Short mmCIF file of C-alpha atoms and ligand atoms in Angstrom, two decimals:
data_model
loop_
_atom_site.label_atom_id
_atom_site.label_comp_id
_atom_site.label_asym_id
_atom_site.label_seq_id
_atom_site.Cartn_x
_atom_site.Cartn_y
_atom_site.Cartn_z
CA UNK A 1387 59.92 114.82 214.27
CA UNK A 1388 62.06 117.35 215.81
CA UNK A 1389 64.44 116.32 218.46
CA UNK A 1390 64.12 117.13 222.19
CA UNK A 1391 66.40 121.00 222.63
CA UNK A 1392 67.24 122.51 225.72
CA UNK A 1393 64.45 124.43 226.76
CA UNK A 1394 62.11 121.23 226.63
CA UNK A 1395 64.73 119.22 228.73
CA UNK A 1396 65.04 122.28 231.46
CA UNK A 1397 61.42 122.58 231.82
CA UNK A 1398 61.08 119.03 232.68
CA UNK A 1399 63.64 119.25 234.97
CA UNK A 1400 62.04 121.93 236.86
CA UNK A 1401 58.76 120.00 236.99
CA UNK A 1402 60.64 116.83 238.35
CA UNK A 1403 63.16 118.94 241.03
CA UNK A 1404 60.37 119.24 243.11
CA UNK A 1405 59.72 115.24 243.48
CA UNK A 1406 60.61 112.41 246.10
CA UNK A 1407 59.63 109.97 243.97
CA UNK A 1408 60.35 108.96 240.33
CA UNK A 1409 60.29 105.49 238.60
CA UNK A 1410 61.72 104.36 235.14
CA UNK A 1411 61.38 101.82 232.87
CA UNK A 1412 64.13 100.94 230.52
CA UNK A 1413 64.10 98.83 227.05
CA UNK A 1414 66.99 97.83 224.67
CA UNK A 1415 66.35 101.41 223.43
CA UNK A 1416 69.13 102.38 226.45
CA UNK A 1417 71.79 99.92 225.77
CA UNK A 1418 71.96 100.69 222.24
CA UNK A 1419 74.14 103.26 222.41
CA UNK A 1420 76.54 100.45 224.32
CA UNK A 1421 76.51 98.57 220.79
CA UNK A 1422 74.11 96.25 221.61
CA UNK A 1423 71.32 95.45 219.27
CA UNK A 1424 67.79 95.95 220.05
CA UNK A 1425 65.03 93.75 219.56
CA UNK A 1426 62.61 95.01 217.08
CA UNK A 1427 64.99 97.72 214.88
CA UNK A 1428 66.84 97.10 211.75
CA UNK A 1429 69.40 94.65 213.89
CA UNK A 1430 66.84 92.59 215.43
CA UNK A 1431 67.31 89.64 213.41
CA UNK A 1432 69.62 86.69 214.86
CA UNK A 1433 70.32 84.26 211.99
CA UNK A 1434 66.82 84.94 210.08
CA UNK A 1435 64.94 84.57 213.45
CA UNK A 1436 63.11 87.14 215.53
CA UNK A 1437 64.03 87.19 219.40
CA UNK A 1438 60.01 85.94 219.58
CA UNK A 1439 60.81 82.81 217.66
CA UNK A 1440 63.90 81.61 219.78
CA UNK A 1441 63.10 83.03 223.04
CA UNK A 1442 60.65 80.59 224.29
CA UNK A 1443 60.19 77.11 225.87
CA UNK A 1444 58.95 75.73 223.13
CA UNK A 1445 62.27 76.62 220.79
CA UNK A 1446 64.26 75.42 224.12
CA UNK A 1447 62.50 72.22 224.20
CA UNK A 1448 62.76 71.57 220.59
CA UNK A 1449 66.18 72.65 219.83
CA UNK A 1450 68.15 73.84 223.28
CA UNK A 1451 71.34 73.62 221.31
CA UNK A 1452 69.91 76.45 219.24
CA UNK A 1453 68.67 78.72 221.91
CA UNK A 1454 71.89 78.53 223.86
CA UNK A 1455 73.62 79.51 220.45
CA UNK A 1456 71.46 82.63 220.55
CA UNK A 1457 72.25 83.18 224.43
CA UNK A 1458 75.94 82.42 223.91
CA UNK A 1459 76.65 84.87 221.17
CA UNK A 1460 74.54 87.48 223.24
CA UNK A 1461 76.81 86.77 225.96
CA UNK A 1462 79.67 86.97 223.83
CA UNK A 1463 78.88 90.11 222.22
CA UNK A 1464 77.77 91.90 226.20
CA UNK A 1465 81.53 90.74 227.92
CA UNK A 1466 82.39 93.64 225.43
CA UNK A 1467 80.39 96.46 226.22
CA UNK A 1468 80.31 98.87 228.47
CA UNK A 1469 77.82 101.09 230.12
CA UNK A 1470 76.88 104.60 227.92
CA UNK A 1471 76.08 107.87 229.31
CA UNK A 1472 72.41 106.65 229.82
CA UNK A 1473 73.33 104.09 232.11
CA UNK A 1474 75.38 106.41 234.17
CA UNK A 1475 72.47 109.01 234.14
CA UNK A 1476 70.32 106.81 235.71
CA UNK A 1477 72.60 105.89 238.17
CA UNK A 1478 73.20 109.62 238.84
CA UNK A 1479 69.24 109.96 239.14
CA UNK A 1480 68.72 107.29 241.96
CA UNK A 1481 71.09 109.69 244.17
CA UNK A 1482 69.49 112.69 243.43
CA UNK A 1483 65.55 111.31 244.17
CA UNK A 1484 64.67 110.19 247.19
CA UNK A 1485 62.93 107.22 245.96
CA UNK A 1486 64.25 106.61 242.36
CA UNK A 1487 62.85 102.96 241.24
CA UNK A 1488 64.49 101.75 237.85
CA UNK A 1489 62.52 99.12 236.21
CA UNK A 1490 64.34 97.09 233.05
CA UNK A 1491 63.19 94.88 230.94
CA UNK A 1492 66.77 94.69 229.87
CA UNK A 1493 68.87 91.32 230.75
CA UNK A 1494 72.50 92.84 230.02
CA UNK A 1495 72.96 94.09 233.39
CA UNK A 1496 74.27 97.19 232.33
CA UNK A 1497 72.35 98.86 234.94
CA UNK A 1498 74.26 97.41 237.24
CA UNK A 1499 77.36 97.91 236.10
CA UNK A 1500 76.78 101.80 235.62
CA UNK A 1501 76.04 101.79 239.65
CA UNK A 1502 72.29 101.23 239.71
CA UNK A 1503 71.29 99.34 242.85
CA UNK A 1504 68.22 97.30 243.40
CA UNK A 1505 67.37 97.30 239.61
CA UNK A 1506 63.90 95.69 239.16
CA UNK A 1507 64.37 93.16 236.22
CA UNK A 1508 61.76 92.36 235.12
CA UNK A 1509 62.61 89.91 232.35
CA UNK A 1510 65.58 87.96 234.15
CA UNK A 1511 69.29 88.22 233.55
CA UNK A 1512 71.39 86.91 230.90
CA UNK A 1513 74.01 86.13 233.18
CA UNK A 1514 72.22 83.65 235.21
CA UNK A 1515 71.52 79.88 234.35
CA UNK A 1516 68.75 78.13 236.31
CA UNK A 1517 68.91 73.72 236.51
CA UNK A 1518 65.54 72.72 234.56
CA UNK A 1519 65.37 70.38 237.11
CA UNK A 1520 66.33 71.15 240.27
CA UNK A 1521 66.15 74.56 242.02
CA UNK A 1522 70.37 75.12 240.93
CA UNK A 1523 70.89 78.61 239.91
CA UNK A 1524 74.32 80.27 239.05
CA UNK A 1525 75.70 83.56 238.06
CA UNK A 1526 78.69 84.58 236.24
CA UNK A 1527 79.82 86.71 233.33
CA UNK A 1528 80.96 84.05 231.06
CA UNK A 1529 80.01 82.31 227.71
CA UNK A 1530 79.15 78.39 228.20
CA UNK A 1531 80.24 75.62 226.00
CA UNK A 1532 77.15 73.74 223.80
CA UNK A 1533 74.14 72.70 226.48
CA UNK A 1534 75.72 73.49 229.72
CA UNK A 1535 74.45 71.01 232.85
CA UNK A 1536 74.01 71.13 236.12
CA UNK A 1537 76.51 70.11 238.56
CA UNK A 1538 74.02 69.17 241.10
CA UNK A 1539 71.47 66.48 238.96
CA UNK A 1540 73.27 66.32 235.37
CA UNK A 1541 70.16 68.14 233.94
CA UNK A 1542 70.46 70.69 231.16
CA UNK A 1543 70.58 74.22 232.47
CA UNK A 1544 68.59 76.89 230.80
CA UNK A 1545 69.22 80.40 230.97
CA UNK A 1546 67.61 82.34 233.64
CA UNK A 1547 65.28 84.65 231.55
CA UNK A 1548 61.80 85.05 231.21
CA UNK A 1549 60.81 83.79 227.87
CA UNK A 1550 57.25 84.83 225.95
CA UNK A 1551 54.73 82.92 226.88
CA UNK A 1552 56.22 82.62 230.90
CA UNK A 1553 55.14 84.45 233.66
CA UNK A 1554 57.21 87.42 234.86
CA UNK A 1555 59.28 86.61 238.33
CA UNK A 1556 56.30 87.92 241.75
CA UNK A 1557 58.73 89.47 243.00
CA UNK A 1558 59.58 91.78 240.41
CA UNK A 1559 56.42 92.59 239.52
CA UNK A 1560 55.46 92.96 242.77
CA UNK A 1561 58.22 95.49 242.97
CA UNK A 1562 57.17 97.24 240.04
CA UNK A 1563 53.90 97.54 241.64
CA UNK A 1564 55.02 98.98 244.36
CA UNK A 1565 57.07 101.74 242.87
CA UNK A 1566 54.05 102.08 240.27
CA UNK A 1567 51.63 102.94 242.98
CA UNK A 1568 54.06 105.60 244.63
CA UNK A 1569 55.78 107.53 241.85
CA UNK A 1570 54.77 111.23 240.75
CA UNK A 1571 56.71 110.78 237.26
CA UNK A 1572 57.84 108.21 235.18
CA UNK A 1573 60.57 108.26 232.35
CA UNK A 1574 59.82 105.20 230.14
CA UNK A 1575 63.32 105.23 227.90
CA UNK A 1576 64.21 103.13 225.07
CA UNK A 1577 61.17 100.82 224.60
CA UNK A 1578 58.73 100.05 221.76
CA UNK A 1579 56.24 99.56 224.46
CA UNK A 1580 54.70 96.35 222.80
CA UNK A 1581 55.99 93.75 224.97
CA UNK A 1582 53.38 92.55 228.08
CA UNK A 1583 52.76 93.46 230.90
CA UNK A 1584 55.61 95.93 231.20
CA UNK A 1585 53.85 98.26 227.99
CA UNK A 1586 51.01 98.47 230.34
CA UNK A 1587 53.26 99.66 233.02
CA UNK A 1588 52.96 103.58 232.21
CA UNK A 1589 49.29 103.66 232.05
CA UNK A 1590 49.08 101.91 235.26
CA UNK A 1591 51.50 104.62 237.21
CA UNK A 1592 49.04 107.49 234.33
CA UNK A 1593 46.06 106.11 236.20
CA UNK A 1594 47.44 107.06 239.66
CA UNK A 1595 48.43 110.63 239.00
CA UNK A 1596 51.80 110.32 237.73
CA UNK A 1597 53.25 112.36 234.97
CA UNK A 1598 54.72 110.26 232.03
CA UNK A 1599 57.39 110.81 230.05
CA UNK A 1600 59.13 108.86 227.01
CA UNK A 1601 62.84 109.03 225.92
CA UNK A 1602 62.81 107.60 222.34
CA UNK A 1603 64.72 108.02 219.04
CA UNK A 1604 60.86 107.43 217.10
CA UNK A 1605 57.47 107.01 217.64
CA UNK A 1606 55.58 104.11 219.77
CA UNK A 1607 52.07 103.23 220.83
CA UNK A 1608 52.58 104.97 223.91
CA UNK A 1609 53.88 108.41 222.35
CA UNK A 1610 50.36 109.70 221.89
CA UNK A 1611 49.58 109.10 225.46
CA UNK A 1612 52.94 110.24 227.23
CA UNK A 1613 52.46 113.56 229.19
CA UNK A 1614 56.01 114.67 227.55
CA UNK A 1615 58.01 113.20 225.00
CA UNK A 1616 61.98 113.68 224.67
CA UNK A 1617 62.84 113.03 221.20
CA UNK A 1618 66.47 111.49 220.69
CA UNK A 1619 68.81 109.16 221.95
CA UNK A 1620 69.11 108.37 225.33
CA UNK A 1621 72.42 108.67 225.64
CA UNK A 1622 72.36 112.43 224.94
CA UNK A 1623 69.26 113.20 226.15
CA UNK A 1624 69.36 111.78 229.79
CA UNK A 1625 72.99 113.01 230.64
CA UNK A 1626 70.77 116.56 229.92
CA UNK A 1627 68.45 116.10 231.99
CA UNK A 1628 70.52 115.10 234.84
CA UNK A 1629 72.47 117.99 234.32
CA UNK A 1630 69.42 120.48 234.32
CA UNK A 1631 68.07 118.78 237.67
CA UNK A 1632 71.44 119.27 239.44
CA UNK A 1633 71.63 122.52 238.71
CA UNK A 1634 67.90 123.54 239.30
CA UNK A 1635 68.59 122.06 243.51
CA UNK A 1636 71.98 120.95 243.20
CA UNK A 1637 72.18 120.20 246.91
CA UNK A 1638 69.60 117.14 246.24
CA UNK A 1639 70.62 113.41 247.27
CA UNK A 1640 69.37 110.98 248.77
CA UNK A 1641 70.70 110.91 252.43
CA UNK A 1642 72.39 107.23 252.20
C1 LIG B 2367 53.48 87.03 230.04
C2 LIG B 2367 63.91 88.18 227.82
C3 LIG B 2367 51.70 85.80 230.98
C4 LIG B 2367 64.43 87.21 226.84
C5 LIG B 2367 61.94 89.20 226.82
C6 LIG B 2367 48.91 90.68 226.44
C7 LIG B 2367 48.98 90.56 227.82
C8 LIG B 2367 49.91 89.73 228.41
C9 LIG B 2367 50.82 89.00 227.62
C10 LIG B 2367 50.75 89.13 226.25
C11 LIG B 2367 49.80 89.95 225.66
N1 LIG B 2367 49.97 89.86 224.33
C12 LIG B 2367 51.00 89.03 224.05
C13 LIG B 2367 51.47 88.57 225.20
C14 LIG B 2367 52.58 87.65 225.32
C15 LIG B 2367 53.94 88.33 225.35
C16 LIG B 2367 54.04 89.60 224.58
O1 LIG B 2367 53.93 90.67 225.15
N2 LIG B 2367 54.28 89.48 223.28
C17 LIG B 2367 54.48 90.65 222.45
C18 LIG B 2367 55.56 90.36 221.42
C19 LIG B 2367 53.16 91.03 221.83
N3 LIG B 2367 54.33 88.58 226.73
C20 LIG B 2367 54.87 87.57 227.44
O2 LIG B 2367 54.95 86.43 227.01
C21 LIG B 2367 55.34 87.89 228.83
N4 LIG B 2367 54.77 86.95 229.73
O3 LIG B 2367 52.76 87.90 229.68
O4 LIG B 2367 53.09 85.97 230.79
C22 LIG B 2367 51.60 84.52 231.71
C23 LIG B 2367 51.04 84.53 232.99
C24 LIG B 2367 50.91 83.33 233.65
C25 LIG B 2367 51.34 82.13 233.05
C26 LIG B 2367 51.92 82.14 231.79
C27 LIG B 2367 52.05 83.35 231.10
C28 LIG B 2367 56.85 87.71 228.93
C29 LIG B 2367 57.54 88.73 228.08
C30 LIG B 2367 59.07 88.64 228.31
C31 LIG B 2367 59.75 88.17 227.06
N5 LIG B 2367 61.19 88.24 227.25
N6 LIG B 2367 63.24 89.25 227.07
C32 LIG B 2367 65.63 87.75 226.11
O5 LIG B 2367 65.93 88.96 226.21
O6 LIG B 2367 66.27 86.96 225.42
S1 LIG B 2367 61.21 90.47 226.02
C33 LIG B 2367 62.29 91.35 225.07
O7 LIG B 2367 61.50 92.43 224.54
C34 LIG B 2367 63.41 92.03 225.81
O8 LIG B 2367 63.37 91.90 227.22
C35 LIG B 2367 63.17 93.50 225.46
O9 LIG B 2367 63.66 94.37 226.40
C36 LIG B 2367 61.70 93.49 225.41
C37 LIG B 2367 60.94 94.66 224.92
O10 LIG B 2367 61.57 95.16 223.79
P1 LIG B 2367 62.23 96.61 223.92
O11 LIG B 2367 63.11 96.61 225.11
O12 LIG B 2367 61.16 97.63 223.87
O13 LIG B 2367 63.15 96.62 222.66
P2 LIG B 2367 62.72 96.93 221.14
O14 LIG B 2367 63.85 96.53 220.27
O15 LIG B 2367 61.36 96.38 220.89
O16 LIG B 2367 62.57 98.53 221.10
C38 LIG B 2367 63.70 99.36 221.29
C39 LIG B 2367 63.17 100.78 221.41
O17 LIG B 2367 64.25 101.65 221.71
C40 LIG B 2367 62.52 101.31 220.14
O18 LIG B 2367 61.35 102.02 220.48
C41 LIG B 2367 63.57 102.28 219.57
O19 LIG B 2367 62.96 103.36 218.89
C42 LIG B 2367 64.23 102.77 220.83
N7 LIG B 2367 65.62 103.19 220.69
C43 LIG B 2367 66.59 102.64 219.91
N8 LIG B 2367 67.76 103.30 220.13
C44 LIG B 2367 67.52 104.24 221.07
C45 LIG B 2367 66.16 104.18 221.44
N9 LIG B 2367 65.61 105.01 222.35
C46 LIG B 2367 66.43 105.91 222.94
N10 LIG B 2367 67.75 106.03 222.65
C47 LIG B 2367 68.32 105.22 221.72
N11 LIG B 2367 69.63 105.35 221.44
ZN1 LIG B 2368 69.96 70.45 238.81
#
């Protein structure tokens, strides 16, 4: 497979300068360049399990003391990593579009901390805990000791992700929705596209007229259906592509 060049990245760019609106949707794909391991590739493993076999309320239920082992050491490992050039590109993008949605499915935050405002998450954030019990919910960039509780009811807190097998938060699907229904192109970077609902996500925005393209290092079960593929890592690719769509209108911004 031969990795996205130049010419491929400028012609996209002169097919998106033209836009007001553009949506993404990111994966772990994008914050692997940060050092942090993805899900499903050669790294995915935490202690023999798979992400799928401790991310759920039925692990939390039966063993919490496990599951906050697997949060904690996450946590750990994301207090020392920093943002890549991907990040930043995106951040970049949302000033140069007028409407520039980002959708993650990504609970690091990095997003956030490369400049990205009103980042749709769709799976929750590492960062916050949520009372099992009573509506409690805290954020803060910090590792917790063993099963932290609440200070409100003494219940066990739980970390405020969406697990498999729980429904994604309305609101950010709703927002998805929304910036589904209006974008012209989508950029669907770093994902193996196999998690629900958000693999459906680019057909959805495909069956409204928008033009769909994936950033990836390999192949995934939406390659054969993207309108363009950029072949590579994210981190070089999308700094690229920013560059070539400054330069194409390099007046462009959204009017803050
Ligand atoms: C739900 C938070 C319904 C936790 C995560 C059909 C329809 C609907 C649901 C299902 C369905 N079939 C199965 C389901 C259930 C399930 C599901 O999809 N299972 C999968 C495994 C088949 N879905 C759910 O349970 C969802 N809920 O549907 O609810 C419902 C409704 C009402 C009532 C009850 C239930 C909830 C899913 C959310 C799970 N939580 N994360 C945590 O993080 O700890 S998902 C987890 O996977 C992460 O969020 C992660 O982001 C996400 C997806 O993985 P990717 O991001 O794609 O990462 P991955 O490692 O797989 O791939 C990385 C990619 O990057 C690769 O392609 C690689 O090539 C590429 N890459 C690597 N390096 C680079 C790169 N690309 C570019 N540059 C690089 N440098
Ligand atoms: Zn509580």
């Amino acid at each position: 497979m031969l990795a996205a060049n130049r010419t491929q990245i400028e012609q996209l760019a002169r097919r998106l300068a033209g836009m007001r609106s553009v949506c993404c949707l990111t994966g772990a794909g994008i914050s692997a360049e940060s050092g942090v391991p993805t899900f499903r590739g050669a790294d995915g493993l935490w202690r023999g399990h798979r992400a799928e076999q401790v991310a759920t309320p039925e692990a939390f239920a039966r063993d919490s003391a496990l599951v906050w082992a697997f949060y904690n050491e996450r946590r750990q490992r994301l207090l020392k990593v920093k943002p890549n050039p991907a990040h930043f590109a995106c951040a970049r993008l949302q000033r140069y579009f007028e409407h520039f949605d980002l959708i993650t499915q990504n609970v690091d935050g990095l997003h956030q901390l490369a400049g990205c405002a009103d980042v749709i998450e769709l799976h929750g954030n590492i960062w916050t805990v949520r009372c099992t019990e009573c509506a409690r919910q805290m954020h803060g960039r910090c590792v917790l000791d063993g099963d932290p509780v609440c200070t409100d009811c003494g219940a066990l807190l739980r970390p405020g992700v969406v697990w498999f097998g729980e429904p994604l938060p309305t609101s950010a699907l709703q927002r998805a929705q929304q910036a589904l229904a209006r974008c012209q192109a989508m950029l669907v970077v770093g994902t193996s596209s196999v998690v629900q609902p958000a693999a459906s996500m680019a057909g959805w925005a495909q069956q409204q007229g928008a033009f769909v393209v994936e950033v990836n290092i390999g192949n995934t079960p939406q390659s054969d259906t993207a309108d363009a593929r950029l072949v590579g890592p994210a981190g070089v690719i999308f700094p690229q592509l920013v560059e070539a769509l400054e330069s194409t209108q390099p007046n462009r911004g959204r009017q803050h």
